[in-house]
Coordinates of C-alpha atoms and ligand atoms in Angstrom, one line a residue:
M8 CA -120.0 -169.5 34.3
P9 CA -121.2 -170.9 37.6
K10 CA -124.9 -170.5 38.6
K11 CA -125.5 -167.5 40.9
D12 CA -126.5 -169.3 44.0
A13 CA -124.5 -168.1 47.0
R14 CA -126.3 -170.6 49.4
K15 CA -124.8 -173.6 47.7
S16 CA -121.1 -172.6 48.3
P17 CA -119.1 -175.6 49.4
P18 CA -118.4 -175.7 53.1
A19 CA -115.0 -174.7 54.4
R20 CA -112.7 -177.7 54.8
P21 CA -109.4 -177.6 56.5
A22 CA -106.6 -178.5 54.0
A23 CA -105.8 -182.2 54.2
H24 CA -102.2 -181.6 53.2
P25 CA -99.6 -179.0 54.2
P26 CA -100.9 -175.8 52.6
L27 CA -99.2 -174.7 49.3
G28 CA -99.1 -171.1 50.5
D29 CA -96.7 -170.2 53.3
L30 CA -99.1 -169.4 56.2
E31 CA -96.3 -168.1 58.6
L32 CA -95.0 -165.8 55.9
L33 CA -98.6 -164.5 55.3
R34 CA -99.0 -164.0 59.0
S35 CA -95.9 -161.8 59.4
L36 CA -96.7 -159.9 56.2
S37 CA -100.4 -159.3 57.2
N38 CA -99.5 -158.2 60.7
T39 CA -96.9 -155.7 59.4
A40 CA -98.0 -152.1 58.8
A41 CA -97.5 -150.7 55.3
V42 CA -100.1 -148.0 54.6
S43 CA -99.6 -146.5 51.1
G44 CA -96.4 -144.4 50.8
D45 CA -94.9 -146.1 53.9
E46 CA -94.2 -149.6 52.7
G47 CA -90.7 -150.0 54.2
A48 CA -91.5 -152.7 56.8
V49 CA -93.2 -155.0 54.3
R50 CA -90.4 -154.2 51.7
K51 CA -87.8 -155.4 54.2
L52 CA -89.7 -158.8 54.7
V53 CA -90.1 -159.2 50.9
L54 CA -86.4 -158.6 50.2
E55 CA -85.4 -161.1 52.9
A56 CA -87.8 -163.7 51.6
I57 CA -86.8 -163.5 47.9
G58 CA -83.1 -162.7 48.2
P59 CA -81.8 -166.3 47.7
H60 CA -84.3 -167.2 45.0
V61 CA -83.8 -164.5 42.4
D62 CA -81.1 -163.5 39.9
E63 CA -81.5 -159.7 40.2
V64 CA -83.3 -157.5 42.7
K65 CA -83.5 -153.8 43.2
V66 CA -85.6 -151.1 44.9
D67 CA -86.6 -148.3 42.5
T68 CA -87.1 -144.6 43.2
L69 CA -90.7 -144.9 44.5
G70 CA -89.9 -148.0 46.6
N71 CA -91.1 -150.8 44.4
V72 CA -89.2 -154.1 44.7
L73 CA -88.3 -155.3 41.2
A74 CA -86.8 -158.8 40.9
V75 CA -85.9 -161.1 38.0
K76 CA -85.8 -164.8 37.9
R77 CA -84.1 -165.9 34.6
A78 CA -85.7 -168.5 32.4
A79 CA -84.7 -172.2 32.6
R80 CA -84.0 -172.4 28.9
G81 CA -84.5 -170.8 25.5
R82 CA -82.7 -167.9 23.8
Q83 CA -85.5 -165.4 23.9
P84 CA -87.9 -166.4 26.6
P85 CA -91.0 -164.2 27.0
R86 CA -90.7 -161.5 29.7
L87 CA -93.7 -162.0 32.0
L88 CA -94.3 -159.5 34.8
L89 CA -96.2 -160.5 37.9
A90 CA -97.2 -157.7 40.2
A91 CA -98.5 -157.7 43.8
H92 CA -99.0 -154.5 45.9
M93 CA -97.2 -154.2 49.2
D94 CA -99.3 -151.3 50.5
E95 CA -102.6 -151.4 52.4
V96 CA -105.3 -148.9 53.2
G97 CA -105.1 -147.1 56.6
L98 CA -104.8 -143.7 58.2
M99 CA -102.3 -140.9 58.2
I100 CA -101.9 -138.7 61.3
V101 CA -102.1 -135.0 60.3
D102 CA -102.3 -133.0 63.5
H103 CA -102.5 -133.2 67.3
D104 CA -105.4 -131.7 69.2
S105 CA -104.9 -129.7 72.3
D106 CA -106.3 -132.5 74.4
G107 CA -103.9 -135.1 72.9
G108 CA -106.3 -136.5 70.3
L109 CA -104.8 -137.3 66.9
R110 CA -106.5 -136.0 63.7
F111 CA -106.1 -138.2 60.7
E112 CA -106.8 -138.5 57.0
V113 CA -108.0 -141.8 55.5
V114 CA -105.5 -143.3 53.0
G115 CA -107.2 -145.4 50.3
G116 CA -110.7 -146.6 50.2
V117 CA -112.0 -147.0 53.8
S118 CA -115.6 -146.2 54.6
D119 CA -116.3 -144.0 57.6
R120 CA -118.8 -146.6 58.7
V121 CA -116.1 -149.1 59.7
L122 CA -113.8 -146.7 61.6
L123 CA -115.6 -145.7 64.7
G124 CA -114.6 -147.5 67.9
K125 CA -111.9 -149.6 66.3
A126 CA -108.5 -150.4 67.9
V127 CA -105.6 -149.2 65.9
I128 CA -101.8 -149.3 66.0
V129 CA -100.0 -146.0 65.3
G130 CA -96.6 -145.2 64.0
P131 CA -93.3 -147.1 63.7
R132 CA -93.2 -147.6 67.5
R133 CA -96.6 -149.3 67.2
Q134 CA -98.5 -147.2 69.8
P135 CA -101.9 -148.7 70.6
G136 CA -104.8 -146.4 70.2
V137 CA -108.6 -146.4 69.6
I138 CA -110.7 -144.3 67.2
G139 CA -112.8 -142.6 69.8
A140 CA -116.6 -143.1 69.9
A141 CA -119.2 -141.9 72.3
P142 CA -120.6 -144.9 74.2
I143 CA -124.1 -146.0 73.4
H144 CA -125.4 -145.1 76.9
L145 CA -124.9 -141.4 76.1
L146 CA -126.5 -141.4 72.6
S147 CA -130.0 -140.9 71.6
G148 CA -132.1 -139.9 68.5
D149 CA -130.2 -139.0 65.3
R150 CA -126.8 -139.6 66.9
L151 CA -127.6 -143.3 67.1
E152 CA -128.5 -143.5 63.4
T153 CA -126.1 -141.2 61.5
V154 CA -122.6 -142.1 60.2
V155 CA -119.9 -140.0 61.9
R156 CA -117.5 -138.6 59.3
S157 CA -113.8 -139.4 59.7
G158 CA -112.9 -135.7 59.9
Q159 CA -114.8 -135.5 63.2
M160 CA -113.1 -138.6 64.6
R161 CA -109.9 -138.7 66.6
I162 CA -107.4 -141.4 67.5
D163 CA -107.0 -141.6 71.3
L164 CA -103.7 -142.8 72.6
G165 CA -104.7 -142.2 76.1
A166 CA -102.2 -139.2 76.2
G167 CA -103.4 -136.5 78.6
S168 CA -102.0 -133.6 76.6
Q169 CA -100.9 -132.4 73.1
E170 CA -97.3 -132.6 74.3
A171 CA -97.6 -136.2 75.5
A172 CA -99.3 -137.2 72.2
R173 CA -96.5 -135.5 70.2
R174 CA -93.9 -137.5 72.1
Q175 CA -95.6 -140.8 71.0
V176 CA -96.6 -140.1 67.4
A177 CA -95.4 -137.6 64.8
V178 CA -97.4 -136.0 62.0
G179 CA -97.2 -138.0 58.8
E180 CA -97.0 -141.4 60.6
R181 CA -99.6 -144.0 59.6
A182 CA -102.1 -146.0 61.6
T183 CA -103.5 -149.5 60.8
F184 CA -106.3 -151.6 62.3
A185 CA -104.9 -153.6 65.2
T186 CA -106.2 -157.0 64.0
E187 CA -103.9 -159.9 64.5
F188 CA -103.7 -162.5 61.8
S189 CA -105.5 -165.8 62.6
V190 CA -105.8 -169.2 60.9
L191 CA -109.4 -170.4 61.1
E192 CA -111.1 -173.6 60.0
G193 CA -109.8 -173.7 56.4
A194 CA -109.6 -169.9 56.3
V195 CA -107.4 -167.0 57.2
R196 CA -108.3 -163.6 58.7
G197 CA -106.1 -160.6 58.7
K198 CA -106.1 -156.8 58.4
A199 CA -104.1 -156.7 55.1
L200 CA -104.9 -159.9 53.1
D201 CA -105.3 -157.3 50.4
D202 CA -102.7 -157.7 49.1
R203 CA -100.3 -159.6 51.3
L204 CA -102.0 -162.7 49.9
G205 CA -100.7 -161.6 46.5
C206 CA -97.3 -160.8 47.9
T207 CA -97.0 -164.2 49.6
T208 CA -98.1 -165.9 46.4
L209 CA -95.5 -164.1 44.4
I210 CA -92.8 -164.9 46.9
G211 CA -93.8 -168.6 46.7
L212 CA -93.6 -168.5 42.9
L213 CA -90.1 -166.9 43.0
R214 CA -89.0 -169.7 45.4
G215 CA -90.1 -172.3 42.8
G216 CA -89.0 -172.5 39.2
P217 CA -87.0 -171.6 37.2
Y218 CA -89.7 -171.5 34.5
P219 CA -89.6 -171.3 30.7
V220 CA -90.3 -167.5 31.0
E221 CA -88.1 -164.7 32.3
L222 CA -90.1 -164.0 35.4
H223 CA -90.2 -160.4 36.5
A224 CA -91.7 -159.7 39.9
A225 CA -92.9 -156.3 41.0
F226 CA -93.9 -155.8 44.7
T227 CA -95.5 -152.4 44.2
V228 CA -96.1 -149.3 46.3
Q229 CA -99.1 -147.0 46.5
E230 CA -101.6 -149.2 44.7
E231 CA -104.4 -148.3 47.0
V232 CA -104.1 -144.6 46.2
G233 CA -104.1 -144.9 42.4
L234 CA -101.8 -147.7 41.1
R235 CA -98.9 -145.4 41.3
G236 CA -96.0 -147.8 41.9
A237 CA -97.2 -150.2 39.1
R238 CA -97.1 -147.4 36.6
V239 CA -93.3 -146.9 36.9
A240 CA -92.6 -150.6 37.4
G241 CA -94.4 -151.5 34.2
Y242 CA -92.3 -148.8 32.4
A243 CA -89.0 -150.1 33.8
V244 CA -89.7 -153.8 33.1
E245 CA -91.2 -153.4 29.6
P246 CA -92.8 -156.9 29.7
D247 CA -94.4 -158.9 26.9
A248 CA -97.4 -159.5 29.2
A249 CA -98.3 -158.9 32.8
I250 CA -100.5 -160.4 35.5
A251 CA -101.6 -158.5 38.6
L252 CA -102.0 -160.8 41.6
D253 CA -104.5 -159.3 44.0
C254 CA -107.3 -160.0 46.4
T255 CA -110.8 -159.2 45.3
P256 CA -113.9 -158.3 47.3
S257 CA -116.6 -161.0 47.4
N258 CA -119.8 -159.6 48.7
D259 CA -121.3 -163.1 48.6
L260 CA -123.4 -163.5 51.7
P261 CA -127.2 -163.8 51.4
D262 CA -129.0 -160.5 51.9
S263 CA -130.5 -159.7 55.3
R264 CA -133.7 -161.5 54.4
G265 CA -131.8 -164.6 53.4
R266 CA -132.4 -164.2 49.7
E267 CA -130.0 -165.2 46.9
N268 CA -127.3 -162.6 46.4
T269 CA -126.8 -161.7 42.8
Q270 CA -124.6 -158.7 43.6
Y271 CA -121.4 -160.6 44.4
N272 CA -118.4 -160.1 42.1
A273 CA -116.6 -163.2 43.3
R274 CA -117.5 -166.0 45.8
L275 CA -115.5 -167.8 48.4
G276 CA -115.0 -171.5 47.7
H277 CA -115.1 -171.2 43.9
G278 CA -111.3 -170.8 43.1
A279 CA -109.1 -168.2 41.5
V280 CA -110.8 -165.1 40.2
I281 CA -110.0 -164.2 36.6
Y282 CA -110.9 -160.6 35.5
L283 CA -112.6 -159.7 32.3
A284 CA -112.7 -156.1 33.1
D285 CA -112.8 -153.6 36.0
A286 CA -112.9 -149.9 36.4
H287 CA -109.4 -149.4 35.0
T288 CA -108.8 -152.3 32.6
I289 CA -110.3 -154.5 29.9
S290 CA -108.2 -157.7 30.2
D291 CA -106.4 -159.1 27.2
S292 CA -108.7 -161.7 25.8
R293 CA -105.8 -164.0 24.8
L294 CA -104.6 -164.1 28.4
V295 CA -108.1 -164.7 29.8
A296 CA -108.6 -167.6 27.4
F297 CA -105.2 -169.0 28.3
L298 CA -105.8 -168.9 32.0
C299 CA -109.3 -170.5 31.6
R300 CA -107.9 -173.2 29.4
T301 CA -105.0 -173.9 31.8
A302 CA -107.4 -174.2 34.8
E303 CA -109.8 -176.4 33.0
A304 CA -107.1 -178.8 31.7
A305 CA -105.8 -179.2 35.3
G306 CA -109.3 -179.6 36.8
L307 CA -108.8 -176.4 38.9
P308 CA -111.9 -174.4 39.9
Y309 CA -111.9 -170.8 38.8
Q310 CA -114.4 -168.0 38.5
I311 CA -114.9 -164.9 36.3
R312 CA -115.1 -161.7 38.3
Q313 CA -118.5 -160.1 38.0
P314 CA -119.1 -156.4 37.3
G315 CA -118.1 -153.9 40.0
G316 CA -115.8 -151.0 40.7
G317 CA -112.2 -151.2 41.7
G318 CA -109.0 -151.9 39.8
T319 CA -105.6 -153.5 40.2
D320 CA -102.0 -152.8 39.2
A321 CA -102.9 -154.2 35.8
G322 CA -104.7 -151.0 35.0
A323 CA -101.5 -149.0 35.2
I324 CA -99.2 -151.5 33.7
Q325 CA -101.4 -151.9 30.6
Q326 CA -100.9 -148.2 29.7
T327 CA -97.1 -148.1 30.0
R328 CA -94.8 -147.4 27.0
A329 CA -96.5 -148.8 23.9
G330 CA -99.0 -150.9 25.9
V331 CA -98.9 -154.2 27.7
P332 CA -101.3 -157.1 27.5
V333 CA -102.6 -157.6 31.0
V334 CA -105.0 -159.6 33.1
S335 CA -105.6 -159.9 36.9
V336 CA -105.9 -163.0 38.9
S337 CA -107.2 -162.6 42.5
V338 CA -107.9 -164.6 45.6
P339 CA -111.5 -163.9 46.6
A340 CA -111.9 -162.5 50.2
R341 CA -114.7 -161.0 52.2
Y342 CA -114.7 -157.7 54.1
L343 CA -111.7 -156.0 52.3
H344 CA -110.7 -152.6 53.5
T345 CA -112.3 -153.2 56.9
P346 CA -110.4 -154.2 60.1
A347 CA -110.5 -157.9 59.2
A348 CA -110.7 -159.6 55.8
L349 CA -111.4 -163.3 55.5
A350 CA -110.3 -165.7 52.7
R351 CA -110.4 -169.5 52.3
I352 CA -107.1 -171.3 52.1
E353 CA -108.5 -173.6 49.4
D354 CA -109.1 -170.6 47.1
W355 CA -105.6 -169.4 47.7
E356 CA -104.1 -172.8 46.9
N357 CA -106.1 -173.1 43.7
T358 CA -104.9 -169.7 42.7
I359 CA -101.3 -170.6 43.4
R360 CA -101.7 -173.8 41.3
L361 CA -103.1 -171.9 38.4
L362 CA -100.2 -169.4 38.5
Q363 CA -97.6 -172.2 38.7
L364 CA -99.1 -173.8 35.6
T365 CA -99.3 -170.5 33.9
L366 CA -95.6 -169.9 34.4
E367 CA -94.8 -173.5 33.3
Q368 CA -96.9 -173.3 30.2
F369 CA -96.7 -169.7 29.0
D370 CA -95.1 -169.1 25.6
R371 CA -95.1 -166.4 23.0
R372 CA -97.7 -168.2 20.8
I373 CA -100.4 -167.2 23.3
L374 CA -99.9 -163.6 22.3
K375 CA -100.0 -164.2 18.5
K376 CA -102.8 -162.1 16.9
Ligands
ZN424 ZN1 -105.5 -154.9 46.4

C-alpha cells in the first residue's frame, strides 16, 4: 500500500499520446442531465454509442441498458457483468411558490452547504436558474455563519409569477448544476464525472474486444438513491462475477494548516482504485487479488480504497439470486456531488488499461475456491 503522503502526489501531466478514453463522448455525457429516475437523455446517448458494437441490447423495465458482447471463443465462457450508473445527484422540483420561486427536493447525496448561490439548469427545456441566496451586503451575525437548509431555498428562474414559472417548469422535473465540462491540464472537470466516467469507460470496452468472456454491460439507473437499477440488472444477467465501474471521492488535499492528510480514501495520480470494502459490500478477495496481480504484472499503478462510507452498484449485484462475487474499480475524483468534480486523465487511462487486461485475462479458474 502506498505511503500516506498527499504532498508527494505526482504533478499533473498532459497525456503525451491521444487519450485512451473518449474525451468528446465524456463531454457530452457529463453535460447531459440525468438525475436519478430521469435517465432518458443519457440512455439515448449510451444506446447510440454502443449499438454497432454489441450483439444484444435492451432497455429493461426500470430503464437500465443491458447489453451483451459475446465471447471471442470457448464453449462456456464466463459471464462477466460490468456495471456503470447513468444517473447523477441533483434536484427535483416539487412546487411553485406564489412569487414564481421553485421548491425542490434534493435527489441523492448533496450537502446543503454546496447548493446556495449555484447556477442550475432546470427541466427538459434546460431553463437556466439560480438557487437564490441573500447577498453578503445584506447579511450580518448568525446569518453569515449558519448553513441554510435546502427546504428554505428556492430556484429562481427570473419568472415574475407562479403562472410564468409553471409555464417554464413542471412539478417532477429535475435540475442539475449548470457546470460545463472542461478539459484542463491533464485533468477533466464536470458536473457528472460520477459516473459518466464509468459509462464512458464501459462504452470504450464494448467498442473493443471481443474478449474471452461473455461481456454483459449494465448502464444502470437510480444508483444514487440506493443502487436500485443494479439490483434488477444483476438478477436479470445472473453473472458469474461482476465489477462496478464508478468514480470515488478522493478527499486528498492537505488540511487547512497544510498538514498531511490521512483521511483520504483515494488519491489523484495514483491510478485505478480497487475496493476492499465499502458501506454496502465486502469485495470478493479472489477478484481483488486478480485485479492487483493484473495491474502489477503490467506495471500499472493502482491503489486500494481506504475506509469511508458510500457504496457502488456492486453492493446490490452481490446480493442478487444466490449471490454474485463482486468488486468495484473506480477512477478517483475530487469534489464529487458538488457542482464540479475533477479527475486526472492519467488515472482514467490507467483504469481503462486495467479493465482491458481484466477482460482479456479473466477465466473461471480465478473463481475456484
Ligand atoms: Zn457513482
